[in-house]
GROMACS .gro file of C-alpha atoms in nm:
model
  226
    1UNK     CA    1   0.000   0.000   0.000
    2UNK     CA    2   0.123   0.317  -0.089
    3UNK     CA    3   0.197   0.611   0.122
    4UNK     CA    4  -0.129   0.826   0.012
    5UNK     CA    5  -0.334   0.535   0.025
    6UNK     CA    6  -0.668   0.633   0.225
    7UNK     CA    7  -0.700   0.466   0.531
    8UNK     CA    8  -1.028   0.233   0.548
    9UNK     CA    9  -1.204   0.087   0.848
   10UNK     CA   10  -1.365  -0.278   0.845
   11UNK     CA   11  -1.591  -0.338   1.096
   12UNK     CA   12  -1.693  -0.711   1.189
   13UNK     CA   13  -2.046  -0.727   1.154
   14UNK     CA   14  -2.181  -0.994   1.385
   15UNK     CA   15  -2.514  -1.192   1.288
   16UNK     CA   16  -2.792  -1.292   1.568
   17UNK     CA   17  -3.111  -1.424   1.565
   18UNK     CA   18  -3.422  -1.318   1.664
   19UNK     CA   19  -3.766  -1.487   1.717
   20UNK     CA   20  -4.005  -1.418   1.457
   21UNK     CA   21  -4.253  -1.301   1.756
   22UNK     CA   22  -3.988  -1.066   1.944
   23UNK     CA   23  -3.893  -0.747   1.831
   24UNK     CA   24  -3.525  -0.725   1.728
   25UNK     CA   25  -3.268  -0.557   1.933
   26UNK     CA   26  -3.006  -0.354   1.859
   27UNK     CA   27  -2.694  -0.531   1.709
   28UNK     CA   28  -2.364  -0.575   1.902
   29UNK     CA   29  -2.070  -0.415   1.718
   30UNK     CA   30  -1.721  -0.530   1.817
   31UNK     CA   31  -1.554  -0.271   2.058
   32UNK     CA   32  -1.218  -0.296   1.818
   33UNK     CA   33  -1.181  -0.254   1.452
   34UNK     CA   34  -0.904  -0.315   1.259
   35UNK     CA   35  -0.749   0.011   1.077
   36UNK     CA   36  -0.543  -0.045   0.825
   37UNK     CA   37  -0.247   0.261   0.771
   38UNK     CA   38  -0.040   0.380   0.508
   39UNK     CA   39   0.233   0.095   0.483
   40UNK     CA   40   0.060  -0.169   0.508
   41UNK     CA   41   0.092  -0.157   0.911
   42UNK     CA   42  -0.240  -0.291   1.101
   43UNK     CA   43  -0.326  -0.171   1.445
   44UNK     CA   44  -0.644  -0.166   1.679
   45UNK     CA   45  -0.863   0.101   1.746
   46UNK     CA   46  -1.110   0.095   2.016
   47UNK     CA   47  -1.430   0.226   1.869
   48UNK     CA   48  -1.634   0.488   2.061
   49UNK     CA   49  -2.000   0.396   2.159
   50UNK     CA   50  -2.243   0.625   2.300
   51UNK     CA   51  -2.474   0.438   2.582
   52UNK     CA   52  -2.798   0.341   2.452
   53UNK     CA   53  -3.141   0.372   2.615
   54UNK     CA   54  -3.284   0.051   2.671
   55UNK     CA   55  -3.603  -0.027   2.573
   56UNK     CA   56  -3.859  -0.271   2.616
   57UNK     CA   57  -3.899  -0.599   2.311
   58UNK     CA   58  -4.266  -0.528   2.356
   59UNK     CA   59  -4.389  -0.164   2.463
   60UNK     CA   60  -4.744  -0.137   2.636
   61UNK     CA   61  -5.045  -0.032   2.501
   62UNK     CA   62  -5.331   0.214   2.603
   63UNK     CA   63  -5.678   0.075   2.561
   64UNK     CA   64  -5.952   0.402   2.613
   65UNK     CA   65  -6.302   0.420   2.653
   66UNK     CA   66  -6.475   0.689   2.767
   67UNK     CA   67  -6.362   0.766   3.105
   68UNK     CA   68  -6.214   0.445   3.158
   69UNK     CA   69  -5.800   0.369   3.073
   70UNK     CA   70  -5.613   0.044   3.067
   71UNK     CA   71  -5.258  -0.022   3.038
   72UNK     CA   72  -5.167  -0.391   2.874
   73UNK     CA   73  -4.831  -0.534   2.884
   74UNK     CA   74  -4.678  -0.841   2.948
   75UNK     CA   75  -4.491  -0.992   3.238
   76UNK     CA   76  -4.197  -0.762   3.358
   77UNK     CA   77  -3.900  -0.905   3.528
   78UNK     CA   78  -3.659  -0.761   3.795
   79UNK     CA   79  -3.437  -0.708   3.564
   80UNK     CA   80  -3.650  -0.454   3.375
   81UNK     CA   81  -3.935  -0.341   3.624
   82UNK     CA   82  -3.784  -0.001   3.610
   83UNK     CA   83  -3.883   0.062   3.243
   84UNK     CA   84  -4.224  -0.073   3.316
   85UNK     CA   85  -4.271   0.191   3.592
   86UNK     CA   86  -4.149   0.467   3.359
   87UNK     CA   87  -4.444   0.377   3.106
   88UNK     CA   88  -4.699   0.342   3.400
   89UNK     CA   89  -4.570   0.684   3.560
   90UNK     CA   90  -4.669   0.832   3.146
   91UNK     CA   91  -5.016   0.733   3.199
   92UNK     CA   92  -5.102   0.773   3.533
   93UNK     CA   93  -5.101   0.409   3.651
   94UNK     CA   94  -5.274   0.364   4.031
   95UNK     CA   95  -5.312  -0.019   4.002
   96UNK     CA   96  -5.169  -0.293   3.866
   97UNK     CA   97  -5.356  -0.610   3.774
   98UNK     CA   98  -5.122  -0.931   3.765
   99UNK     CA   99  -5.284  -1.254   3.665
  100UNK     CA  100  -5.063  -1.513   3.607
  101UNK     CA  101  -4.768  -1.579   3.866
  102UNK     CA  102  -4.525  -1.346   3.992
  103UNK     CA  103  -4.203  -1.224   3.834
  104UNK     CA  104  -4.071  -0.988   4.021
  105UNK     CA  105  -4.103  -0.845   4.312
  106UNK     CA  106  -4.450  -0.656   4.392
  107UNK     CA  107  -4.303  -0.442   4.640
  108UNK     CA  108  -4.115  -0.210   4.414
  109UNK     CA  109  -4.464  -0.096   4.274
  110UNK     CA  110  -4.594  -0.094   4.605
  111UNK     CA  111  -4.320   0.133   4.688
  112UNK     CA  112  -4.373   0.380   4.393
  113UNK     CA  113  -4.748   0.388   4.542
  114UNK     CA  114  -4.870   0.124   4.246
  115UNK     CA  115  -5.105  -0.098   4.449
  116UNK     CA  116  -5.019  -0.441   4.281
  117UNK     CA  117  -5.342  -0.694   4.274
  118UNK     CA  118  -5.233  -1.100   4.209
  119UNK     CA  119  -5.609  -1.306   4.063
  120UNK     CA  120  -5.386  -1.543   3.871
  121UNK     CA  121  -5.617  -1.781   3.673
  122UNK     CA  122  -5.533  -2.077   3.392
  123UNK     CA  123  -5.358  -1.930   3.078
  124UNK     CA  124  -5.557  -1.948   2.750
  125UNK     CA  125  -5.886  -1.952   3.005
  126UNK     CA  126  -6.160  -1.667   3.057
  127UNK     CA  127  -6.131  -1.580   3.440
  128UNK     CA  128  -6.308  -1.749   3.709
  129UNK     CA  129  -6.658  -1.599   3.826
  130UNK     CA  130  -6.445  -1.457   4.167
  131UNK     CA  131  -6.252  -1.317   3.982
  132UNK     CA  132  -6.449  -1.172   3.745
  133UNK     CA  133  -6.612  -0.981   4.029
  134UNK     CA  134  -6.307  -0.830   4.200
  135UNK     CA  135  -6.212  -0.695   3.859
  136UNK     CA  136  -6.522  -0.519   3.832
  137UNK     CA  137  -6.506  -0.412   4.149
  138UNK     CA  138  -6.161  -0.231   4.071
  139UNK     CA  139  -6.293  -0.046   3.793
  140UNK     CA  140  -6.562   0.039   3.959
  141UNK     CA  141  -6.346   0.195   4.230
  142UNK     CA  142  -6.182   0.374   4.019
  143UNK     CA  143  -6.385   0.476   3.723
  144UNK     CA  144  -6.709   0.499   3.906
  145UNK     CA  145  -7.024   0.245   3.922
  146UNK     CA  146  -7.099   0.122   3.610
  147UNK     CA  147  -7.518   0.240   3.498
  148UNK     CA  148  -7.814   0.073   3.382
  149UNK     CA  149  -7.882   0.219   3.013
  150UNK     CA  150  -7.477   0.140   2.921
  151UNK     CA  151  -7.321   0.463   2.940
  152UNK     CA  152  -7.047   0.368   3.118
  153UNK     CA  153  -6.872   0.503   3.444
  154UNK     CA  154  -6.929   0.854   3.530
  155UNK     CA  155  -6.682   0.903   3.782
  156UNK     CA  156  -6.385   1.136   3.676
  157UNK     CA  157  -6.082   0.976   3.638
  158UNK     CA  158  -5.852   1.250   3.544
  159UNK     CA  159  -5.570   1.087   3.309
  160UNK     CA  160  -5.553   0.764   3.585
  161UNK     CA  161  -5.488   0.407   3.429
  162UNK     CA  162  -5.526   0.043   3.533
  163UNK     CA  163  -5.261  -0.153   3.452
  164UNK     CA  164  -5.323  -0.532   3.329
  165UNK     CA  165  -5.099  -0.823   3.250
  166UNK     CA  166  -5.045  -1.161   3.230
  167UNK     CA  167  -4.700  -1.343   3.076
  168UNK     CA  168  -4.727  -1.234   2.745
  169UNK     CA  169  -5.040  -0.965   2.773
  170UNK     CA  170  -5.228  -1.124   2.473
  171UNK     CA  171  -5.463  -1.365   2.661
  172UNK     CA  172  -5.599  -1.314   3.021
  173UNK     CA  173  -5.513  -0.949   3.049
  174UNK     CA  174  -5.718  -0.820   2.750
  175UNK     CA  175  -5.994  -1.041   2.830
  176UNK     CA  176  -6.060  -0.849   3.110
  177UNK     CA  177  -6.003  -0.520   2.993
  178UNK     CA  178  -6.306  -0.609   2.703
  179UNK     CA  179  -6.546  -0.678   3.006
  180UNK     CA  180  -6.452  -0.364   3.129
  181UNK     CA  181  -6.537  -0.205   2.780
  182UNK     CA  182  -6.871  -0.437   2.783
  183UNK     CA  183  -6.984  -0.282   3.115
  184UNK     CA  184  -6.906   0.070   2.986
  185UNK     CA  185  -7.152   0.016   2.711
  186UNK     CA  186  -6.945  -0.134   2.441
  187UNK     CA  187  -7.093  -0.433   2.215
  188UNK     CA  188  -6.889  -0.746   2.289
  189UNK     CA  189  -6.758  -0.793   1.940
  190UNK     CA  190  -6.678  -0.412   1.915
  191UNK     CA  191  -6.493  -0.473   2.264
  192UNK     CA  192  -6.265  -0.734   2.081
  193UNK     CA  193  -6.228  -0.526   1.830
  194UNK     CA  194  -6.111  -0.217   2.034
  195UNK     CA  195  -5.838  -0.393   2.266
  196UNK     CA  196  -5.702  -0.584   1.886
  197UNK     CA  197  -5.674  -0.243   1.749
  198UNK     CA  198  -5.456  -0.118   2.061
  199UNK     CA  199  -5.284  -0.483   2.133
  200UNK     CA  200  -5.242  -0.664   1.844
  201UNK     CA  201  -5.359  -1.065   1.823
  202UNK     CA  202  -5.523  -1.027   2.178
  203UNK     CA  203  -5.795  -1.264   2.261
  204UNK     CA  204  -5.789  -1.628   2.119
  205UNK     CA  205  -6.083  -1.830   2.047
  206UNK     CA  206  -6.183  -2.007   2.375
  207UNK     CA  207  -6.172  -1.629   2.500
  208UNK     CA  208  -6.377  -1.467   2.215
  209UNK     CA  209  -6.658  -1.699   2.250
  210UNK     CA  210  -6.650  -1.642   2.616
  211UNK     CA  211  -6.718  -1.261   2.535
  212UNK     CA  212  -6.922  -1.318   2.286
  213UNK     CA  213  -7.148  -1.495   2.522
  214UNK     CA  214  -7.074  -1.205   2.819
  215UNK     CA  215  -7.327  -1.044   2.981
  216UNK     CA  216  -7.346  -0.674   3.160
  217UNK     CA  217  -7.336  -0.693   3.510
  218UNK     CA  218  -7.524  -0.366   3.504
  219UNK     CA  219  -7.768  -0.475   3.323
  220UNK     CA  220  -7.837  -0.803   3.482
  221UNK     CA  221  -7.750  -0.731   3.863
  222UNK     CA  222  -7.442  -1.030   3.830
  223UNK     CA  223  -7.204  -1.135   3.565
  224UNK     CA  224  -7.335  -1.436   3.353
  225UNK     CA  225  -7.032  -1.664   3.293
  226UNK     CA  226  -7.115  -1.933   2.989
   0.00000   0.00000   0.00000
């Protein structure tokens, strides 16, 4: 190489795999590239990286209805609770919903004044009459009592969430979030069709005929579970 010979950097490019149902994270680059001088001389260069904000494979989403607000996600970890909290901080999360078992410690909600709630119940299952009614309950709580004619809570909420999830937040935690929308006034099918627009491939089949087949509490003075 001769001495006016451009220097050029070649930077190892290193190939990973993702899971078709993840999102893919950012690719590792080597921390040393090879430079190659005038002279044919090779040395190392440590390449300068500026820290990267993590972020979550699978972000949560915001389901609305009137004056009602639900946060779905899946299952955080102790490891990454702390980006969780940031999203549930952005919209005004009082309560968290967990319904399938723990993975991570409840206490560092509890300590951010997130009151944490565990009704586990099977996965790929519509909840359990018990806890169909404490879930209710909640909403009620915080959304205000749910009327007759199907408008929906009346209490104001200001910009206050419930947060909802289960391992994966496509199964158990949107199922109850669409009997929250069915109490509120929605139709079931529409309810379905609200939480897939915000959480995308939520509800499987055993589930959907479940709320096809759900009944307003309001309506009916108790939930009907076929």
């Amino acid at each position: 190489m001769s001495g006016g010979t451009t220097a050029t950097v070649a930077v190892a490019r290193p190939v990973s795999a993702t899971p078709s149902n993840e999102s893919a994270t950012p690719p590792i680059h080597s921390a040393a590239a090879k430079l190659q001088v005038p002279g044919g001389g090779v040395k190392m260069q440590r390449q300068s990286s500026a820290p990267r904000d993590p972020k979550l494979p699978n972000m949560p989403n915001l389901v609305e209805y009137k004056n009602m607000r639900f946060l779905i996600f899946d299952a955080p970890s102790d490891r990454n609770i702390d980006l969780y909290i940031k999203e549930m901080e952005k919209h005004g999360v009082t309560d968290v919903v967990r319904v399938c078992e723990p993975t991570y410690d409840k206490q560092i909600l509890e300590n951010k004044g997130i009151h944490v709630h565990d009704w586990p119940f099977t996965d790929g299952d519509p909840p359990p009459s018990n806890i169909v009614g404490e879930w209710l309950h909640l909403v009620e709580s915080r959304f205000g009592s749910f009327s007759k004619d199907g408008k929906g809570a009346v209490k104001d909420a200001g910009n206050k969430a419930i947060g909802v999830h289960c391992v994966a937040g496509l199964g158990r935690a949107p199922i109850l979030v669409a009997m929250a929308l069915i109490e509120g006034g929605m139709q079931p099918l529409d309810s379905v069709i609200h939480v897939r627009n915000a959480r995308r491939g939520a509800i499987n089949a055993k589930q959907l005929k479940f709320v096809e087949n759900y009944k307003r509490r309001a309506k009916d003075k108790a939930c009907i579970i076929q």
